[in-house]
Every structure is written in C-alpha cells, then in structure tokens.
Amino acid sequence: MTSMDPTGIGAESDSFDDAALETPIEQVMQAEDDAALPPTRDITPVHAPIITLAKRAVSGAYRSAASAFQLELRVDVDRTRPTKRVSGDFFSVSGATKSYFGSFVVNTPVITTTASLVTIEGLGKFTWSASFPKIRVTVPRVSLLQPQAAATLTFLSLTNAPGASYACPFESVYFRTVQIETDRVSDVAAAFVSYNTGSLPSGGTPRTLSVASAFAEAGIRMQISAASNEVNVTEAGTTWSDAELHASMVKHFSLWQDVPQFKVWQLVAKSYDSPSVLGIMFDQQGKHRQGCAVFHGGLGGATADKQRLQLYAYVHELGHCLNLLHSWQKSLATPPGVNRPSSLSWMNYPQMYPAGSAAFWNAFAFQFDDQELVHLRHAFLNNVVMGGSNFAVGAGLEDVGKFNPPLEDLSGLKLEISAARSFALGEPVVIDITLHATDTRGKAVHPYLHPAAGLVNVAICKPGGKLVAYEPMIDQCVAPQEVAIDPGAPISESVFIGYGHDGLYFGQPGIYELRAVYNALDGSQVVSNLLQLRVRSPITAADDEIADLLLTDGAGALFYLQGSDADELRSARDDFDLLIDKFATHPLAAYARLAKGANLARNFKTVRTESNTVHVRSANIAESDKLLAGLVERAPEERTPDRAALTAAMVGLAEPNHKAPGKAAHAKKRGARAPAKVPARSYG
C-alpha cells in the first residue's frame, strides 16, 4: 500500500474500530443500550396490530467529509431501472485545494437486503492499483418518515483484512448533476420546452418529458443555469458554419474555468449551412464535449412530430457531450463495446433502426438503453465529465474486425477511397470517398459520406503500425435522407482528414494505410479498398520550416474550418501570414492562401454571451479575391466561392506536384467517370 492509496488504513475520512466494520453502527448502539437496561419480568404479551412502514430506497449519491480524501459514492440497487452497481470518485484534499484522484466501480456485486440493512459486496475495478480491492457498502434501511441514512464503504484485502472506511451522508437521489446553460439565438422564436410522449404512437408509458426530466429518468440531474439567455442577432435567416460555431464555442468557454466539470453549453440556432443537419457536438483538443448546438430550421414547429423531434435532438446532442456514441458505433469506443443498431435509445438514428423510422418511433420508450445507463451513472469520471476524455475515450480503434473485408457482400454497393499518392509533410491530406451501386437495379442509399455524420468510419494505420479511427473535430447528427444511385453514377464526397479531435493524424513522414466503412440503410457494412499513401520528408530548409508552421493544432483547425476568426486561433493565423509572405512561391503557401481567402470571403458571426449579442465581421471580397486568384475558378457573376468549389480546389492542390486543376481532371486521369458530388458538407 502507498500513502496515496485511499483504500488503505489511515486514508479514510472517518475511522471505525474492527467491530464496527463488521456490524452497522446502529446495531452496535442498540446492543449497548440493551445491556444497560434492568432485567425484564416475564409478561404475557398483549397482541396489537403491527404497522409496517414502507422503507426508503437507498440508491443515489453519497459524499464523505473532506479529509485526506473525499469520496463521492453512487449506490444503484433500487429505484428506477437499477443497474445493480456501486461506483465512486476519489478526490485528494490538500489545504484549500481538491484534485481528482481516481474512480472505481463494482460491476457484479452480491447484494443482500434485510429488513434493516442493504449490504453490497464485490471486487472493484479501479483507475489505480488498489491495495484493498474488495468493497463492502452498507446502508441502513429507514422508513419514509425518517431522513435518508448514511452509507458506509469499507475496503477489504483479498483475504478480507479491513482497509479504509468512509462514512458517506446521503446527498441526492440523482447519481450525477450537470449544469446546463442554453442560449437561444433571437431568430428562433422559442426553444423546446416539453413533449407528451402519448401524442403519437410510441413504446413505454405516456408522460410529459422535458430535456431535464428525460435525463432525470436516467438518474442524471440537469440543473438549468440562470445564465441561459436570448442572444440577439441582426441578420435573421443567416446560416451558421462550423467555423462560426467553433469561434462562438471558444469565446463562450473562455468565460469558464478550464477544468473538467459537469457543465455544458447548448446553443439553439436557426439554421446550419446544410439544412439536413439537426445538431452538432463540439469536440476538440483541450475542450472535449463541452458544448453542442441544435438547429430549428429542421426541427422547428409546434406539431407533435416536430416537438418529438426537438426533444430527441436536444437529448441526443447532450448525450454526446456525456460521451455516448451512436448506437451503431459502440465498437469504436476504448475499450470497444458491441454495436447495437437495434437499440431503442436516444442515441440511435430512427432511420438506422433495422425495421425503419416508423417502427423505431412506435417502439421507442424515450430512454437510454441499459448499457448507456451504466455509462451515465458509473463511468469513470474522466470518461463522462465534460472537459475530460476525448469523445469515445480517445477513439482508439481496438476493434479492427469491422474494417476487414466481409466473407460475403450482397449489399449491392461498393465503397471506394482515393487520394494523391503522396503528400508533403504538413500538407492537408484530402481523400475522396465514393459510393457505387453494383446492383443493376440501382440502390436507395443515404448520401452522408463525410465521417462527421457518423455513417462512414475511416481507419488510419500509421507508419509505426498503430491503428486509429479518424474522428472529426465537430460531430454532427443528420435528418433522414435517401437518394437513388445507379451503376455508373456514383456519389462522392471530398474529406479533409488531416485533423480531428485527436489532433493531427499525419504528423510524421512514412507510409499510411487507410480503409473506410459505409453503414448502409439496411445495416450492411460496406468495406472500402485499402488505400496507401506516403507523407514525404522535408528536403530543403524551407520545407522543414513550413512543416513546423503547419504541424500545429491551430493550423489543423484552420484547415478543417476553412479559416476562422476565433481568438484561440490567432497564433495559427499569424503562422499562415508568415507562410504567405515569406514563402509566397512555395506550393504549400497555396493552402494558407486558401484558408485565409475562404474565411475573408464570408460574413463571420460570433456569439458573445457576455453581452448576449452576435457580432458580425463583414466579408472582405477584394482581399479574398487576391488570395484565391488562380486557386478557385468561378463565373464572373459569382461574388463568393462556395464551399464545394473550395473543397475541389483543395483536392486539386493535393495532386502530386500540385498540377491538377480539380477533381474532374483527377478522375479523368484515373480513367474513371467523374462522380456526382454530394452537396458539400451535407452531413450532421
């Protein structure tokens, strides 16, 4: 045992003698009182009616006093949908400071319930090496007329020698509390309030649900922040881009303490750049899962189906902020789970349910599934708290089986990924994802080929052999959509995959291998070809200096967002200016010009929650034209380049030697028919 092990003797906040470890305090005190009473006479009993009072449930959150360690304990054995577990988080206390130490959970305890006591015993799973790994929790049962009793947690060695013990007074019937701040942009008439689940056919008991009560049913308290406001916008009807939402998020979070905390920001806006996007979740280095946005352009309305969709979207995005993956993506977590496309959960897409959207809604009970409840209530702290672990707990890809070609594929679809054969170190890596129909009758498919929608996954094998999943910087959720494709008329999407919420994916020279999987409407997983590309080593001193400018998180974010006004990215913008000025003729300077020019070509909105306003920076078309000259070909009457054209420009620049003008030329060079473009970034 080390001095920093809260399971060992001497670490506890309150100590008890050995007898007390085996016998509840209440029983010890009763025995002492009985011994002090005089002997009783033998009296014939008088039979009276026995009144039995109902007992309080014991599940909920408990907290010990602050000493060397403070314990936040969660008991989950009764009340609503018990998962039959106990878990806890330890915090080390030093003077006036408190720091997170570690977490534990008992997944398969033995639970014994008597008339007076609930005892929970089992072997714990810890984030540290515990000297006393067995756990015993006792909670006295009291009547409804009495206050909730405290819980006592005792750690034991594998031979049942007692370790530390903690007395934990009852705190809440909720296992965790999240403070949510919701800001509504003024061009949205009203944010969602509540929905009667009996208004339309559904599973489960009809009831009126708000976002707060939906999470309350899962044992999570959503505490509405008094800071929630209406944000005034002068340009009603304008859409929001990734870059604007990211800048607003960064601006808002600058007002918060930069530590992991159960605190989340939700923005209610009118419309995203793509009308099919219903919501997004922000996820980036250092600010993981702290905010989300929902868009009433696709959600708004007072009809029952729109109110149902609003409830679903609000809860779904907040579920992502608590590190819940989509139901069909559980295998991408670390450690990997089991994909559950048939799950009737907030985290599933109705259109991905095997029997279809109508069947999903008819059976959906408006709840999280059992495994998600375990995560929400008992996940180790950093794996659930906002600002803790990355989305999907680092998104390390351990389940490689999904990316192996199937033994049989009768899907009638073919997925192809392609890219330039090599890239300079620091150059943005762009791939083309193309979906073909092999069925001569054609196929009905969803058009969402960008990984941000969660319906296409990309695996990257790095030069050292490490396999990781590409995870976008902003995760988005989409409305149902189907398109028909025929043989010879595929759909395609160009995707920048050089940067995501894990940072840079191509940060060293060497050979990389990529494979993608398309999750089809019928549940088929269509595996792509294996794509190999090379990142070249710098040759000249200029190459090396430019690589230093481009291989930063800020540069990666600017490429992902196609430029930004975010204060957090000021240093990266300065690096781009240096690249443009000092290395004007270098091929990689074109990428900096592209990102800067694209950003200047648009009006840029930023939410300023400290003043409840939206600041708009006007476009600078003249400066943008100077930067983009020769990069983007467009008709004379077009005042601004659209995102599809900019993406095509980046793909063209990504060609070897930077000679190919665009995607169509690239396709012809490969001897292929140029596929139809999916509207740029039409994902969610």
PDB file of C-alpha atoms in Angstrom, residues 293-442:
ATOM      1  CA  ALA A 293     -25.924  23.149 -30.863  1.00  0.00           C
ATOM      2  CA  VAL A 294     -29.346  22.299 -32.290  1.00  0.00           C
ATOM      3  CA  PHE A 295     -30.918  23.861 -35.368  1.00  0.00           C
ATOM      4  CA  HIS A 296     -34.601  24.702 -35.515  1.00  0.00           C
ATOM      5  CA  GLY A 297     -34.522  25.141 -39.272  1.00  0.00           C
ATOM      6  CA  GLY A 298     -35.073  21.383 -39.475  1.00  0.00           C
ATOM      7  CA  LEU A 299     -36.546  20.897 -36.002  1.00  0.00           C
ATOM      8  CA  GLY A 300     -38.862  23.850 -35.532  1.00  0.00           C
ATOM      9  CA  GLY A 301     -42.623  23.637 -35.395  1.00  0.00           C
ATOM     10  CA  ALA A 302     -45.497  23.063 -32.989  1.00  0.00           C
ATOM     11  CA  THR A 303     -46.868  19.814 -34.431  1.00  0.00           C
ATOM     12  CA  ALA A 304     -46.485  16.650 -32.379  1.00  0.00           C
ATOM     13  CA  ASP A 305     -43.903  15.123 -34.714  1.00  0.00           C
ATOM     14  CA  LYS A 306     -41.768  18.298 -34.604  1.00  0.00           C
ATOM     15  CA  GLN A 307     -41.995  18.526 -30.808  1.00  0.00           C
ATOM     16  CA  ARG A 308     -40.958  14.873 -30.607  1.00  0.00           C
ATOM     17  CA  LEU A 309     -38.012  15.531 -32.917  1.00  0.00           C
ATOM     18  CA  GLN A 310     -36.917  18.546 -30.849  1.00  0.00           C
ATOM     19  CA  LEU A 311     -36.901  16.514 -27.637  1.00  0.00           C
ATOM     20  CA  TYR A 312     -34.956  13.748 -29.371  1.00  0.00           C
ATOM     21  CA  ALA A 313     -32.356  16.117 -30.876  1.00  0.00           C
ATOM     22  CA  TYR A 314     -31.758  18.078 -27.650  1.00  0.00           C
ATOM     23  CA  VAL A 315     -31.272  14.911 -25.579  1.00  0.00           C
ATOM     24  CA  HIS A 316     -29.237  13.187 -28.313  1.00  0.00           C
ATOM     25  CA  GLU A 317     -26.676  16.001 -28.544  1.00  0.00           C
ATOM     26  CA  LEU A 318     -26.339  16.270 -24.769  1.00  0.00           C
ATOM     27  CA  GLY A 319     -25.834  12.501 -24.695  1.00  0.00           C
ATOM     28  CA  HIS A 320     -22.832  13.009 -26.977  1.00  0.00           C
ATOM     29  CA  CYS A 321     -21.498  15.622 -24.546  1.00  0.00           C
ATOM     30  CA  LEU A 322     -21.639  12.918 -21.852  1.00  0.00           C
ATOM     31  CA  ASN A 323     -19.510  10.718 -24.138  1.00  0.00           C
ATOM     32  CA  LEU A 324     -22.230   8.461 -25.531  1.00  0.00           C
ATOM     33  CA  LEU A 325     -21.613   7.188 -29.056  1.00  0.00           C
ATOM     34  CA  HIS A 326     -24.290   6.422 -31.614  1.00  0.00           C
ATOM     35  CA  SER A 327     -25.884   3.020 -31.088  1.00  0.00           C
ATOM     36  CA  TRP A 328     -24.252   1.552 -34.201  1.00  0.00           C
ATOM     37  CA  GLN A 329     -20.776   2.924 -33.295  1.00  0.00           C
ATOM     38  CA  LYS A 330     -20.160   1.377 -29.866  1.00  0.00           C
ATOM     39  CA  SER A 331     -17.297  -0.741 -31.242  1.00  0.00           C
ATOM     40  CA  LEU A 332     -15.287   2.437 -31.842  1.00  0.00           C
ATOM     41  CA  ALA A 333     -15.025   3.196 -28.126  1.00  0.00           C
ATOM     42  CA  THR A 334     -11.999   2.424 -25.979  1.00  0.00           C
ATOM     43  CA  PRO A 335     -12.412  -0.243 -24.790  1.00  0.00           C
ATOM     44  CA  PRO A 336     -14.674  -1.313 -27.660  1.00  0.00           C
ATOM     45  CA  GLY A 337     -18.309  -2.127 -26.995  1.00  0.00           C
ATOM     46  CA  VAL A 338     -20.833  -4.023 -29.079  1.00  0.00           C
ATOM     47  CA  ASN A 339     -22.683  -2.197 -31.845  1.00  0.00           C
ATOM     48  CA  ARG A 340     -26.420  -2.048 -31.128  1.00  0.00           C
ATOM     49  CA  PRO A 341     -28.242  -0.852 -34.270  1.00  0.00           C
ATOM     50  CA  SER A 342     -31.498  -2.315 -32.890  1.00  0.00           C
ATOM     51  CA  SER A 343     -31.279  -0.288 -29.686  1.00  0.00           C
ATOM     52  CA  LEU A 344     -34.379   1.743 -28.832  1.00  0.00           C
ATOM     53  CA  SER A 345     -32.276   4.573 -27.463  1.00  0.00           C
ATOM     54  CA  TRP A 346     -31.916   8.336 -27.617  1.00  0.00           C
ATOM     55  CA  MET A 347     -28.519   7.640 -29.214  1.00  0.00           C
ATOM     56  CA  ASN A 348     -29.806   5.706 -32.223  1.00  0.00           C
ATOM     57  CA  TYR A 349     -30.880   7.245 -35.506  1.00  0.00           C
ATOM     58  CA  PRO A 350     -34.510   6.338 -36.279  1.00  0.00           C
ATOM     59  CA  GLN A 351     -33.513   5.835 -39.921  1.00  0.00           C
ATOM     60  CA  MET A 352     -30.749   3.400 -38.876  1.00  0.00           C
ATOM     61  CA  TYR A 353     -33.171   1.158 -36.966  1.00  0.00           C
ATOM     62  CA  PRO A 354     -33.343  -2.146 -38.910  1.00  0.00           C
ATOM     63  CA  ALA A 355     -37.129  -2.007 -39.308  1.00  0.00           C
ATOM     64  CA  GLY A 356     -37.135   1.673 -40.292  1.00  0.00           C
ATOM     65  CA  SER A 357     -38.041   5.028 -38.751  1.00  0.00           C
ATOM     66  CA  ALA A 358     -41.752   4.339 -38.223  1.00  0.00           C
ATOM     67  CA  ALA A 359     -41.015   1.113 -36.361  1.00  0.00           C
ATOM     68  CA  PHE A 360     -38.432   2.898 -34.208  1.00  0.00           C
ATOM     69  CA  TRP A 361     -40.817   5.639 -33.108  1.00  0.00           C
ATOM     70  CA  ASN A 362     -43.652   3.160 -32.491  1.00  0.00           C
ATOM     71  CA  ALA A 363     -41.441   1.152 -30.106  1.00  0.00           C
ATOM     72  CA  PHE A 364     -39.240   3.905 -28.646  1.00  0.00           C
ATOM     73  CA  ALA A 365     -39.850   4.388 -24.907  1.00  0.00           C
ATOM     74  CA  PHE A 366     -37.896   7.690 -24.791  1.00  0.00           C
ATOM     75  CA  GLN A 367     -34.980   6.397 -22.751  1.00  0.00           C
ATOM     76  CA  PHE A 368     -31.323   5.386 -22.885  1.00  0.00           C
ATOM     77  CA  ASP A 369     -30.578   1.682 -23.201  1.00  0.00           C
ATOM     78  CA  ASP A 370     -29.241  -0.358 -20.274  1.00  0.00           C
ATOM     79  CA  GLN A 371     -25.559  -0.125 -21.227  1.00  0.00           C
ATOM     80  CA  GLU A 372     -25.850   3.635 -21.663  1.00  0.00           C
ATOM     81  CA  LEU A 373     -27.376   3.924 -18.194  1.00  0.00           C
ATOM     82  CA  VAL A 374     -24.322   2.157 -16.790  1.00  0.00           C
ATOM     83  CA  HIS A 375     -22.081   4.673 -18.551  1.00  0.00           C
ATOM     84  CA  LEU A 376     -24.029   7.733 -17.415  1.00  0.00           C
ATOM     85  CA  ARG A 377     -24.198   6.609 -13.791  1.00  0.00           C
ATOM     86  CA  HIS A 378     -20.964   4.690 -13.259  1.00  0.00           C
ATOM     87  CA  ALA A 379     -18.356   5.533 -15.923  1.00  0.00           C
ATOM     88  CA  PHE A 380     -15.010   6.635 -14.512  1.00  0.00           C
ATOM     89  CA  LEU A 381     -15.156  10.393 -14.029  1.00  0.00           C
ATOM     90  CA  ASN A 382     -12.874  11.454 -16.887  1.00  0.00           C
ATOM     91  CA  ASN A 383     -14.816   9.247 -19.297  1.00  0.00           C
ATOM     92  CA  VAL A 384     -18.086  11.097 -18.731  1.00  0.00           C
ATOM     93  CA  VAL A 385     -17.366  14.601 -17.385  1.00  0.00           C
ATOM     94  CA  MET A 386     -17.230  17.478 -19.871  1.00  0.00           C
ATOM     95  CA  GLY A 387     -13.642  18.504 -20.486  1.00  0.00           C
ATOM     96  CA  GLY A 388     -12.428  15.003 -19.573  1.00  0.00           C
ATOM     97  CA  SER A 389     -11.511  12.251 -22.025  1.00  0.00           C
ATOM     98  CA  ASN A 390     -11.910  12.618 -25.775  1.00  0.00           C
ATOM     99  CA  PHE A 391     -15.179  11.590 -27.383  1.00  0.00           C
ATOM    100  CA  ALA A 392     -15.238   7.764 -27.378  1.00  0.00           C
ATOM    101  CA  VAL A 393     -12.469   7.854 -24.726  1.00  0.00           C
ATOM    102  CA  GLY A 394      -9.711   8.776 -27.141  1.00  0.00           C
ATOM    103  CA  ALA A 395     -11.337   6.992 -30.079  1.00  0.00           C
ATOM    104  CA  GLY A 396      -8.502   4.458 -30.192  1.00  0.00           C
ATOM    105  CA  LEU A 397      -9.586   1.779 -32.639  1.00  0.00           C
ATOM    106  CA  GLU A 398      -9.160  -1.597 -30.947  1.00  0.00           C
ATOM    107  CA  ASP A 399     -11.916  -3.459 -32.801  1.00  0.00           C
ATOM    108  CA  VAL A 400     -10.188  -3.880 -36.162  1.00  0.00           C
ATOM    109  CA  GLY A 401     -12.577  -6.614 -37.307  1.00  0.00           C
ATOM    110  CA  LYS A 402     -15.107  -4.081 -38.567  1.00  0.00           C
ATOM    111  CA  PHE A 403     -12.593  -2.894 -41.157  1.00  0.00           C
ATOM    112  CA  ASN A 404     -11.776  -6.334 -42.546  1.00  0.00           C
ATOM    113  CA  PRO A 405     -13.492  -7.185 -45.861  1.00  0.00           C
ATOM    114  CA  PRO A 406     -16.563  -9.393 -45.250  1.00  0.00           C
ATOM    115  CA  LEU A 407     -16.600 -13.009 -46.365  1.00  0.00           C
ATOM    116  CA  GLU A 408     -19.731 -12.239 -48.374  1.00  0.00           C
ATOM    117  CA  ASP A 409     -21.098  -8.910 -49.579  1.00  0.00           C
ATOM    118  CA  LEU A 410     -24.576  -8.893 -51.121  1.00  0.00           C
ATOM    119  CA  SER A 411     -25.239  -5.237 -50.313  1.00  0.00           C
ATOM    120  CA  GLY A 412     -25.279  -4.169 -53.955  1.00  0.00           C
ATOM    121  CA  LEU A 413     -22.855  -1.363 -53.051  1.00  0.00           C
ATOM    122  CA  LYS A 414     -19.156  -0.668 -53.444  1.00  0.00           C
ATOM    123  CA  LEU A 415     -17.169   1.889 -51.440  1.00  0.00           C
ATOM    124  CA  GLU A 416     -14.001   3.370 -52.885  1.00  0.00           C
ATOM    125  CA  ILE A 417     -11.496   5.737 -51.283  1.00  0.00           C
ATOM    126  CA  SER A 418      -8.784   7.505 -53.270  1.00  0.00           C
ATOM    127  CA  ALA A 419      -6.205  10.244 -52.837  1.00  0.00           C
ATOM    128  CA  ALA A 420      -2.927  11.537 -54.187  1.00  0.00           C
ATOM    129  CA  ARG A 421      -0.104   9.016 -53.873  1.00  0.00           C
ATOM    130  CA  SER A 422       1.984  11.265 -51.650  1.00  0.00           C
ATOM    131  CA  PHE A 423       1.804  14.458 -49.604  1.00  0.00           C
ATOM    132  CA  ALA A 424       4.443  16.820 -48.286  1.00  0.00           C
ATOM    133  CA  LEU A 425       4.908  16.877 -44.526  1.00  0.00           C
ATOM    134  CA  GLY A 426       2.337  19.370 -43.211  1.00  0.00           C
ATOM    135  CA  GLU A 427       0.232  19.307 -46.381  1.00  0.00           C
ATOM    136  CA  PRO A 428      -3.531  18.862 -45.784  1.00  0.00           C
ATOM    137  CA  VAL A 429      -4.499  15.261 -46.528  1.00  0.00           C
ATOM    138  CA  VAL A 430      -7.736  15.047 -48.511  1.00  0.00           C
ATOM    139  CA  ILE A 431      -9.365  11.808 -49.640  1.00  0.00           C
ATOM    140  CA  ASP A 432     -12.288  11.134 -51.970  1.00  0.00           C
ATOM    141  CA  ILE A 433     -14.977   8.772 -50.671  1.00  0.00           C
ATOM    142  CA  THR A 434     -17.119   7.374 -53.490  1.00  0.00           C
ATOM    143  CA  LEU A 435     -20.153   5.104 -53.232  1.00  0.00           C
ATOM    144  CA  HIS A 436     -21.074   2.974 -56.247  1.00  0.00           C
ATOM    145  CA  ALA A 437     -24.125   0.821 -56.948  1.00  0.00           C
ATOM    146  CA  THR A 438     -23.268  -2.659 -58.205  1.00  0.00           C
ATOM    147  CA  ASP A 439     -26.888  -3.794 -58.327  1.00  0.00           C
ATOM    148  CA  THR A 440     -28.135  -3.271 -61.894  1.00  0.00           C
ATOM    149  CA  ARG A 441     -31.483  -2.151 -60.485  1.00  0.00           C
ATOM    150  CA  GLY A 442     -29.836   0.681 -58.574  1.00  0.00           C
TER     151      GLY A 442
END
